[in-house]
CSV table of C-alpha atoms in Angstrom, one decimal:
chain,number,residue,atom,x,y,z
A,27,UNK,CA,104.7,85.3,94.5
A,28,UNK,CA,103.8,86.9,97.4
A,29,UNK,CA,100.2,89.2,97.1
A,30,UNK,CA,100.2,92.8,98.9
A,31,UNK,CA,98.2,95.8,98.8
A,32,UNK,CA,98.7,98.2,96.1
A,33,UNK,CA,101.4,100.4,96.8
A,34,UNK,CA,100.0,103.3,99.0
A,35,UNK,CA,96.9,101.1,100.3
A,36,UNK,CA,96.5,98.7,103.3
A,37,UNK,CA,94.2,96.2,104.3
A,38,UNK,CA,92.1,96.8,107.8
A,39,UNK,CA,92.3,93.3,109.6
A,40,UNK,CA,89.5,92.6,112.6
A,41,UNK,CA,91.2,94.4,115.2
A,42,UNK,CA,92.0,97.4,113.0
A,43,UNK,CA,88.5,97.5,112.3
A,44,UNK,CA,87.1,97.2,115.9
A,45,UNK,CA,89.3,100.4,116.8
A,46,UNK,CA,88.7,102.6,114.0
A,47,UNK,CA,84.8,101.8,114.8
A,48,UNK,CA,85.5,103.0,118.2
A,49,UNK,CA,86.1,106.2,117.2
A,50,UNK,CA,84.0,106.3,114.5
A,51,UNK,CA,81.0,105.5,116.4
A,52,UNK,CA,82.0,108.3,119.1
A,53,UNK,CA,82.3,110.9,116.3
A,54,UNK,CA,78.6,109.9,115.2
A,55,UNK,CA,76.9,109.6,118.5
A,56,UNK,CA,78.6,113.6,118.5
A,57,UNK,CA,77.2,114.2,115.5
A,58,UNK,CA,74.1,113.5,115.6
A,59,UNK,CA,73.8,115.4,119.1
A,60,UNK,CA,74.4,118.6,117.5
A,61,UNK,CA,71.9,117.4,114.9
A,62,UNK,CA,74.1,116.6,111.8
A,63,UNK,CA,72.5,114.3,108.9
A,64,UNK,CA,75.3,111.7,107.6
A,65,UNK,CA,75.4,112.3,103.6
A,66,UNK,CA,76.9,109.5,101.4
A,67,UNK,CA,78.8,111.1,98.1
A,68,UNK,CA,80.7,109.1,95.3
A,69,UNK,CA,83.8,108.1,95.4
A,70,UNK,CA,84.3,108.6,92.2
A,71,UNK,CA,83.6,112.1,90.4
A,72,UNK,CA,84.7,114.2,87.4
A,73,UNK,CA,87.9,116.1,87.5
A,74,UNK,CA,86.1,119.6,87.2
A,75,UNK,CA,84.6,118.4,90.5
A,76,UNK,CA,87.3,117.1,92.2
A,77,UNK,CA,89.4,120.4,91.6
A,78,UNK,CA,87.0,122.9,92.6
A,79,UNK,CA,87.8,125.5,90.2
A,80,UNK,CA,91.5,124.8,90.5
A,81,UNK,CA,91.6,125.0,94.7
A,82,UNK,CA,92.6,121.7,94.5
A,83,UNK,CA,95.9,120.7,92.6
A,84,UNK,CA,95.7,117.8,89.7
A,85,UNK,CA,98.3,116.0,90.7
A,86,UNK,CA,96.4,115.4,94.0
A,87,UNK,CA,94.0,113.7,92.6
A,88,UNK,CA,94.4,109.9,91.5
A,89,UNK,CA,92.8,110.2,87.9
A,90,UNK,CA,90.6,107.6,86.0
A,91,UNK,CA,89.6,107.3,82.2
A,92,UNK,CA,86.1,105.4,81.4
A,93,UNK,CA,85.1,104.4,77.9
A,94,UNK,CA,83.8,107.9,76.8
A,95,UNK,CA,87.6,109.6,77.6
A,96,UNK,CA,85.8,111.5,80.5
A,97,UNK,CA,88.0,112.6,83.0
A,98,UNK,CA,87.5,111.0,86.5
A,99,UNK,CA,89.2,110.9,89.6
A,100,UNK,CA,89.0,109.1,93.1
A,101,UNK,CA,88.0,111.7,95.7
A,102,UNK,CA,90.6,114.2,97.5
A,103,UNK,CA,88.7,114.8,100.5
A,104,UNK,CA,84.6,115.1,100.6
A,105,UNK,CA,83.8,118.6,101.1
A,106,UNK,CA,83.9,119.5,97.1
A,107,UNK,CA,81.6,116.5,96.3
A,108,UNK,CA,79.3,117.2,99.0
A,109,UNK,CA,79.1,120.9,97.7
A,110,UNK,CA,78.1,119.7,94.8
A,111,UNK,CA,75.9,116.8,95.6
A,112,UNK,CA,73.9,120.1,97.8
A,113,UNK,CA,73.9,122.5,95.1
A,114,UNK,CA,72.3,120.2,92.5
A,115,UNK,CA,70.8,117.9,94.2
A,116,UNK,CA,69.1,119.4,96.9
A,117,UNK,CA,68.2,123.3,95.6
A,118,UNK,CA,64.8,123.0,97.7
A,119,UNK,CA,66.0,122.3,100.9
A,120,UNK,CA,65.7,124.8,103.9
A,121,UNK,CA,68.5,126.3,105.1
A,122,UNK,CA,71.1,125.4,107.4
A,123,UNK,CA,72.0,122.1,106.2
A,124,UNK,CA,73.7,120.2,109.0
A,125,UNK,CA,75.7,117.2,107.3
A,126,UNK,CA,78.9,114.6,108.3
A,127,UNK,CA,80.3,112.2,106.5
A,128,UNK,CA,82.7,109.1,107.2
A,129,UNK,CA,84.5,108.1,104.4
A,130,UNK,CA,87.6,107.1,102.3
A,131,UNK,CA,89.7,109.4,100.4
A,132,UNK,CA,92.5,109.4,98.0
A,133,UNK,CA,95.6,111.3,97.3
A,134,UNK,CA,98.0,110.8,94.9
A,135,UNK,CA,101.6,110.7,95.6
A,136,UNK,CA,103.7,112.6,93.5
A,137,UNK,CA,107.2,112.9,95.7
A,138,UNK,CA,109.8,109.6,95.7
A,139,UNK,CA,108.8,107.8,98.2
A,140,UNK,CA,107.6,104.4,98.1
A,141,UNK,CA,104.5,103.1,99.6
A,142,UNK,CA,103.6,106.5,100.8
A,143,UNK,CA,100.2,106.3,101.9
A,144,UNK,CA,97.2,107.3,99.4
A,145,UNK,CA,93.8,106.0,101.1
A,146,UNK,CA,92.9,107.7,104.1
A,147,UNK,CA,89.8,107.7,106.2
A,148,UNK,CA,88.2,110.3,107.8
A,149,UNK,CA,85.1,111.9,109.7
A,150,UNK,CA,83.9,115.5,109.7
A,151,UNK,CA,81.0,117.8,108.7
A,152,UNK,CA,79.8,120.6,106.8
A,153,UNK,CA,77.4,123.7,108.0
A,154,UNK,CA,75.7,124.8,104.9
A,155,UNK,CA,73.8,128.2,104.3
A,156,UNK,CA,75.1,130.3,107.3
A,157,UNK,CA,77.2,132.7,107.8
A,158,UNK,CA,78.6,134.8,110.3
A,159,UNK,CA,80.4,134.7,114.1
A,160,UNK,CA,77.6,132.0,115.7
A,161,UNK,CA,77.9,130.0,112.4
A,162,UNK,CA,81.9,130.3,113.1
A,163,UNK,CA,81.2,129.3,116.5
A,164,UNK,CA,79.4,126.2,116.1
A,165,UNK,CA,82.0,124.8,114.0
A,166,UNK,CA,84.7,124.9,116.4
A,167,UNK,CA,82.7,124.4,119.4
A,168,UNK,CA,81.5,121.1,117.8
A,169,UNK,CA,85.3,120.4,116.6
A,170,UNK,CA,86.1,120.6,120.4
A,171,UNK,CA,83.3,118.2,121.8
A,172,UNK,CA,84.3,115.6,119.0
A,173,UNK,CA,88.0,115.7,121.1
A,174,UNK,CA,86.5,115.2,124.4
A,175,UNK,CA,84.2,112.6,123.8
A,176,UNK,CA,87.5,110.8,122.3
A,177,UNK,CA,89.1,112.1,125.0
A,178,UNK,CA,92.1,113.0,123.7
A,179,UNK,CA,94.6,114.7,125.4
A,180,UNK,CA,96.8,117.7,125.1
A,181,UNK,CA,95.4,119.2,121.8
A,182,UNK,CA,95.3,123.2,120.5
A,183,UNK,CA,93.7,124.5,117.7
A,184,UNK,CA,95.6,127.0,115.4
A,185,UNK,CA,93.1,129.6,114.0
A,186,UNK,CA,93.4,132.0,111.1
A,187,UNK,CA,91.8,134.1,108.7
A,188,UNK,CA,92.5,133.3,105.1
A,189,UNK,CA,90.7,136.4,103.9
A,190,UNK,CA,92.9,138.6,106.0
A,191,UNK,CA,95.9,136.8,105.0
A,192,UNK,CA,94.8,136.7,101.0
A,193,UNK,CA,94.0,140.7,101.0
A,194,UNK,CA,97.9,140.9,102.9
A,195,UNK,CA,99.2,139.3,99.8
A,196,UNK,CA,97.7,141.5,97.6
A,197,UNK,CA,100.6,144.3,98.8
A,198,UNK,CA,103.4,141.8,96.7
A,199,UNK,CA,103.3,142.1,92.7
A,200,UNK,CA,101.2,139.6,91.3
A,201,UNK,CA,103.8,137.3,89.6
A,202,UNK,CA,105.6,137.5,93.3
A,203,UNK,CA,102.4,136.3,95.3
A,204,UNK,CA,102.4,132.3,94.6
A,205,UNK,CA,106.3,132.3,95.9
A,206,UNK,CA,105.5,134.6,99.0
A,207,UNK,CA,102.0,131.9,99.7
A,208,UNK,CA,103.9,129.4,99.6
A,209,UNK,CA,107.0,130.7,101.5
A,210,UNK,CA,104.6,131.9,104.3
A,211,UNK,CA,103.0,128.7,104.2
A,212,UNK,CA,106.0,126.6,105.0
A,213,UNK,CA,107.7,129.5,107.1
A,214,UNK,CA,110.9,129.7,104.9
A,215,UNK,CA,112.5,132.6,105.5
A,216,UNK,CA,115.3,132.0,103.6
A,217,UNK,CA,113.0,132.5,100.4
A,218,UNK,CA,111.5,135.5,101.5
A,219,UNK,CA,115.4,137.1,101.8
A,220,UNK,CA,115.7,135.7,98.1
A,221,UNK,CA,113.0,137.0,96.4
A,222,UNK,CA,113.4,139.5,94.4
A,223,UNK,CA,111.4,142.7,96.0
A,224,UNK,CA,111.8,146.1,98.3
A,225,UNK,CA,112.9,145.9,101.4
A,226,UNK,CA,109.6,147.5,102.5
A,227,UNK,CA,107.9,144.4,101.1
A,228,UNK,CA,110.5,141.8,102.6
A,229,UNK,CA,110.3,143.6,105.9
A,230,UNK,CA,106.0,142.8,105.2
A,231,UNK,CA,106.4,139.2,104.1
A,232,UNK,CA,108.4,138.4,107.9
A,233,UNK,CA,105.9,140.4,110.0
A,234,UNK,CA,103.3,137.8,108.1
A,235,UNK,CA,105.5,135.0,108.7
A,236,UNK,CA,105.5,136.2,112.5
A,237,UNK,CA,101.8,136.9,113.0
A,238,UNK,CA,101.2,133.6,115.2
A,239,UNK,CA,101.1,133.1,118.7
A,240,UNK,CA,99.1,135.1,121.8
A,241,UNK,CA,95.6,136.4,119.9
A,242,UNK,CA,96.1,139.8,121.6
A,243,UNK,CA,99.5,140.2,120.1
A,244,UNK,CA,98.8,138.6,116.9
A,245,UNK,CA,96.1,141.1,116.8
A,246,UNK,CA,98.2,143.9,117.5
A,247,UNK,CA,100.5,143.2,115.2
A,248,UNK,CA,98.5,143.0,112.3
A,249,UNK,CA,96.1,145.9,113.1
A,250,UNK,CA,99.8,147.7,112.7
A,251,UNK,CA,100.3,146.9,109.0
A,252,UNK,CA,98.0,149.8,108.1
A,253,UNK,CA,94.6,147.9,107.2
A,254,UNK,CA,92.0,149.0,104.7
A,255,UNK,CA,88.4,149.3,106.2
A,256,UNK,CA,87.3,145.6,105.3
A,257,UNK,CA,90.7,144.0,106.3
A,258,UNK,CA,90.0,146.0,109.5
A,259,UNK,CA,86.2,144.4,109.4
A,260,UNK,CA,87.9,140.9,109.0
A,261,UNK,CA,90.2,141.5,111.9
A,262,UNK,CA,87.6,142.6,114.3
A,263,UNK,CA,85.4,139.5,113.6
A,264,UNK,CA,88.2,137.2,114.5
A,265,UNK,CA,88.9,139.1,117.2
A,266,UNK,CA,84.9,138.2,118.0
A,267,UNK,CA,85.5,134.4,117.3
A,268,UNK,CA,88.6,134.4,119.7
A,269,UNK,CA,86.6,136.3,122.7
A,270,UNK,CA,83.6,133.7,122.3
A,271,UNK,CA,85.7,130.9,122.4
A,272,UNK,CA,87.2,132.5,125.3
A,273,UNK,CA,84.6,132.8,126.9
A,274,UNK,CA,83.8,129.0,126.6
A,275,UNK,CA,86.4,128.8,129.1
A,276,UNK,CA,89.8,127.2,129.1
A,277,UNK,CA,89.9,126.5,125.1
A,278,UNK,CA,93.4,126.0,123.8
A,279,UNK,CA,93.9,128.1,121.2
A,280,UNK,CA,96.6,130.0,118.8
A,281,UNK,CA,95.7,132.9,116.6
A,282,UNK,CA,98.4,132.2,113.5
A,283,UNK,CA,97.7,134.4,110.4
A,284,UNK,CA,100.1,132.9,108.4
A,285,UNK,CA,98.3,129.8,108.3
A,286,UNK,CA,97.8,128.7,104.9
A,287,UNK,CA,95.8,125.7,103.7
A,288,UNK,CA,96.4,123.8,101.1
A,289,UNK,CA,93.5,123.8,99.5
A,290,UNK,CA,92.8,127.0,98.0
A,291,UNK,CA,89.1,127.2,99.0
A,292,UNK,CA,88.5,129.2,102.0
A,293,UNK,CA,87.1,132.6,102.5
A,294,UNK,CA,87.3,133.4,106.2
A,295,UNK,CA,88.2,131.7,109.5
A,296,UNK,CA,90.5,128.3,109.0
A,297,UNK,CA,91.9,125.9,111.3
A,298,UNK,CA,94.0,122.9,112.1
A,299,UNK,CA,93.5,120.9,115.0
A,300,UNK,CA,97.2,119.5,116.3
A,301,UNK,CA,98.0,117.4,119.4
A,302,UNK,CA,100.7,117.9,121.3
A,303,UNK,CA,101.6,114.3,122.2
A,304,UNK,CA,104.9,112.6,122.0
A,305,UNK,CA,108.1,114.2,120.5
A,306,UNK,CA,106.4,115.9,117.1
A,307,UNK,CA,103.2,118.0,116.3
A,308,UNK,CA,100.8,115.7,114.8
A,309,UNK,CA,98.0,117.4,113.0
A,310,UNK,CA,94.4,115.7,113.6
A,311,UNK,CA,92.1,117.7,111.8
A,312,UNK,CA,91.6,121.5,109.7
A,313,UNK,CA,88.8,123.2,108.8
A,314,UNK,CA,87.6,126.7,107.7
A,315,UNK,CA,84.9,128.7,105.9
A,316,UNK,CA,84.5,128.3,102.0
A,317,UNK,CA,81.5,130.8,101.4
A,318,UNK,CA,81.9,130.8,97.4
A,319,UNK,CA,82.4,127.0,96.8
A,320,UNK,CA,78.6,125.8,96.3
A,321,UNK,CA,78.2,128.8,93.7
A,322,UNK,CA,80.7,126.6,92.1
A,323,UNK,CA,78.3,124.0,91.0
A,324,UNK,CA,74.7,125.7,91.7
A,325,UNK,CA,73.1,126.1,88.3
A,326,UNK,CA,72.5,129.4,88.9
A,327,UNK,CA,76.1,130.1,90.1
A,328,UNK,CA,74.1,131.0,93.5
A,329,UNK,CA,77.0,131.6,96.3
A,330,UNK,CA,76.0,129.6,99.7
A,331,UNK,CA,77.9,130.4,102.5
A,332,UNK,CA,79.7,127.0,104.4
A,333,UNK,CA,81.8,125.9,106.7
A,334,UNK,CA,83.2,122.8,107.8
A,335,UNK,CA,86.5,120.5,109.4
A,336,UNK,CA,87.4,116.8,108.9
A,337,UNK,CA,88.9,114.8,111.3
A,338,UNK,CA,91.5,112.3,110.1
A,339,UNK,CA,90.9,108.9,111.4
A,340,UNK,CA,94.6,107.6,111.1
A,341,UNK,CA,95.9,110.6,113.3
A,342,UNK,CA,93.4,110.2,115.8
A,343,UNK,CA,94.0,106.3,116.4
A,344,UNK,CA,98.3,106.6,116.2
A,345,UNK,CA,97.1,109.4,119.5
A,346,UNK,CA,95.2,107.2,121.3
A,347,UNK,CA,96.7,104.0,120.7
A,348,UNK,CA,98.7,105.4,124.2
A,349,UNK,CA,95.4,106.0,125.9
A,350,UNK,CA,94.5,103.1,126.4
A,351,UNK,CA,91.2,103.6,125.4
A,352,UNK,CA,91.2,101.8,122.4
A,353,UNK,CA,89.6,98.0,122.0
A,354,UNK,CA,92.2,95.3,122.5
A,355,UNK,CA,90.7,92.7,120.6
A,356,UNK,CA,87.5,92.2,118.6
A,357,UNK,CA,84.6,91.6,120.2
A,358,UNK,CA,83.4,88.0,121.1
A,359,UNK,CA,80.5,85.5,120.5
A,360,UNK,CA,78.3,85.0,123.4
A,361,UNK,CA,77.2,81.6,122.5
A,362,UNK,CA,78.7,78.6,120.5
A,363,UNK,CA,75.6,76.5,119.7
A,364,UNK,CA,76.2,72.4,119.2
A,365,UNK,CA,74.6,70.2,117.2
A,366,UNK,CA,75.6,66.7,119.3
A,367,UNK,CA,74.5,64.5,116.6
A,368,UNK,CA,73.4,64.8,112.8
A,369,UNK,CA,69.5,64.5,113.6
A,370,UNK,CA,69.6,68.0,116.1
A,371,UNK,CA,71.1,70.1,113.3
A,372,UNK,CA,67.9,71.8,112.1
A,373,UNK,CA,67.2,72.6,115.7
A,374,UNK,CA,70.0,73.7,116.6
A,375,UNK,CA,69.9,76.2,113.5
A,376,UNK,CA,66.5,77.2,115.0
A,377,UNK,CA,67.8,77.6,118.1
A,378,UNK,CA,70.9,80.2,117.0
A,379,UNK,CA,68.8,82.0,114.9
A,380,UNK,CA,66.3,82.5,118.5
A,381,UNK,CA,69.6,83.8,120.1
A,382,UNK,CA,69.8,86.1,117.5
A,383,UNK,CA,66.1,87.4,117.1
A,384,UNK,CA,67.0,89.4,120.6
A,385,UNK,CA,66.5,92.7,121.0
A,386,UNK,CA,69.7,93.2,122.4
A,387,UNK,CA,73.2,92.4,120.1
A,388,UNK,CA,74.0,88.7,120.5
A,389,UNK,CA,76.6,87.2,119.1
A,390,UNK,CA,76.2,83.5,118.1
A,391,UNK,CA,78.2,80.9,116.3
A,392,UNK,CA,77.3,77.8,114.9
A,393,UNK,CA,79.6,74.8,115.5
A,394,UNK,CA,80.0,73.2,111.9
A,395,UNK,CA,82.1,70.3,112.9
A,396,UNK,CA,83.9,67.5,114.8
A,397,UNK,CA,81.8,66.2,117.8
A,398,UNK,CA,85.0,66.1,120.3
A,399,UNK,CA,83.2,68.0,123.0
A,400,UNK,CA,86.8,68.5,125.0
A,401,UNK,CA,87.8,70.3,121.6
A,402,UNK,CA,84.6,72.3,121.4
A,403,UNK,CA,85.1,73.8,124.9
A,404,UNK,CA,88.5,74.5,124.5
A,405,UNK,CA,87.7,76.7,120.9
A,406,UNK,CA,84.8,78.3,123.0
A,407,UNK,CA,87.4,78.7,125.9
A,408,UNK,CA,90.1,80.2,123.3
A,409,UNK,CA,87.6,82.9,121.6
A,410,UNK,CA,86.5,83.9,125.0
A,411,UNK,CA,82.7,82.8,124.6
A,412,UNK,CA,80.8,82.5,127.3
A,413,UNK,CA,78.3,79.6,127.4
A,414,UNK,CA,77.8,76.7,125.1
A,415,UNK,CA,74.3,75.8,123.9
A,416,UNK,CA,74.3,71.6,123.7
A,417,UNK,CA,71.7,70.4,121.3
A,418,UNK,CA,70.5,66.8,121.4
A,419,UNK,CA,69.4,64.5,119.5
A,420,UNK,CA,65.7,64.4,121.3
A,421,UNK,CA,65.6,68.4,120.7
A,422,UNK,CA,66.2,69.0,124.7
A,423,UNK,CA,69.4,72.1,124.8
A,424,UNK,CA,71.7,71.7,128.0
A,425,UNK,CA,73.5,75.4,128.4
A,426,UNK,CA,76.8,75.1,129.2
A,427,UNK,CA,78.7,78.8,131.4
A,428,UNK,CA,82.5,78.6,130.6
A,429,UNK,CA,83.2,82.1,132.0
């Protein structure tokens, strides 16, 4: 019998490791820059958790059952958790909360496919207890920086509005609005000519379906549909996001209104981050504002406005595996220390363990056998480590370069 990974789950081996670090550790150092705090959250939490007040499908979630027939699951993505963990956990705190997370998640797969993937890793943050166009702002501006410091080429960002596109629905009948979401959503327009509904209505669901592209026109387009005063207030602060980011310079960006997450969460602005690389759109990353999440789980059923993005670690590595960037092989020991005979052993443990006391990162191995010194240099010379400590009998250490 041969032993693999559960279906939907792989092992990381050395060199997988060393490159997801890589951008792991450039994520962080951008992190903490803009002053985030890394939060830790279970992985495993209760199902009303999980599903955030049913913005998160069941069948998503990988369920559990403990001894007490408690409903549990493996965690979707972090930002439900981490609204929780905030809301009950940390009622005293001073607003903004500035967190990020790197972390697994789980997804359950519910299509025919074998071996479809179900653990993922991914990095990204959360803005807690702010509101508003700077709030907004921040976000994607720090969504942008994480890119460059990676840098990755030939990205975009898509931007909507799920309020604006939520309050459009509300024109459809009620029992009408899941199958025109979802139609939008995936930009099936031969759905929309099935439904059953006025032409007036059809005619609205392909303008919605259309409202993507230039922010000026997208703009114009949907200013057209006859807005009520707040849809008209949720226009014009989009229109406020897109001129700051403008302003930032050249910031690739598309304005799509018919962008729908998902996860049924957000409030206001969302996002996806795609690249552009290679033959098919990959999407990296997606975001948005959730200001009625936390008051969720907040005892009081306070409402604390948020906003966040994750970046997903997978998408990012298949990018810049063409880069070039990425490590090509784990990193090395510095130094193989010897023992030449039985009686230098406890020195030359003494002696590996003062290698290691640096301040700096060294890397040092202890060599636990055979005394063919030919062999010894040629598994130093084969692991690419650089110098050889030779321990004697008499205590004296000869230091051997190889490189």
């Amino acid at each position: 019998m041969v032993y693999q990974p559960a279906a939907g789950a792989r092992d990381l081996l050395p060199l997988d490791v060393a490159q997801k670090r890589w951008i792991e550790d450039r994520l962080q150092q951008v992190f903490h820059r803009w002053g985030y705090h890394r939060i830790i959250t279970s992985t495993l939490e209760r199902m009303d958790t999980l599903m955030a007040g049913e913005a998160i499908q069941r069948q998503m979630v990988i369920q559990l059952q403990n001894g007490e027939d408690e409903e549990l699951g493996l965690r979707p993505e972090l930002t439900a958790s981490i609204a929780r963990a905030v809301a009950t956990r940390m009622a005293d705190v001073a607003y903004p909360q500035r967190l990020y997370y790197n972390a697994n998640v789980f997804r359950r797969t519910w299509e025919n496919r074998h071996n479809r993937q179900q653990e993922f890793y991914q990095a990204g943050v959360e803005l807690l207890g702010l509101g508003g166009l700077l709030a907004n702002a921040e976000v994607l501006l720090l969504a942008s920086s994480c890119l460059a410091v990676l840098g990755l080429p030939n990205w975009h960002l898509i931007l909507g509005e799920a309020g604006i596109t939520r309050s459009l629905l509300d024109a459809f009948p009620r029992h009408l609005q899941p199958q025109v979401r979802s139609a939008i959503a995936h930009l099936d327009r031969i759905a929309i000519d099935t439904l059953p509904m006025s032409h007036e209505l059809r005619d609205r669901a392909r303008i919605m379906m259309d409202l993507r592209g230039d922010s000026g026109d997208v703009l114009q387009k949907v200013s057209a549909l006859g807005l009520a005063p707040e849809q008209q207030e949720m226009v014009n602060h989009l229109k406020s996001v897109v001129e700051l980011l403008q302003s930032k310079g050249n910031f690739p960006l598309i304005l799509d209104l018919s962008l729908i997450q998902t996860i049924d969460y957000y409030t206001g602005i969302v996002f996806e981050i795609v690249s552009d690389t290679g033959s098919q759109a990959r999407v990296l990353g997606r975001g948005g504002r959730y200001d009625k999440l936390l008051g969720l789980y907040h005892p009081q059923g306070e409402d604390i406005p948020g906003i966040g993005f994750v970046l997903n670690i997978e998408d990012l590595y298949q990018v810049l595996l063409s880069t070039q960037q990425l490590p090509q092989s784990t990193p090395v020991s510095h130094w193989l220390v010897v023992a030449q005979t039985p009686n230098a052993t406890a020195t030359a443990f003494a002696h590996a363990q003062k290698l290691r006391d640096c301040p700096d990162l060294v890397r040092v191995e202890m060599h636990l056998g055979g005394t063919d010194e030919q062999a010894i240099r040629q598994y130093a010379s084969d692991r690419g480590i650089a110098q050889i400590a030779w321990v004697k009998s008499d205590g004296s250490i000869i230091n051997e370069p190889l490189l």
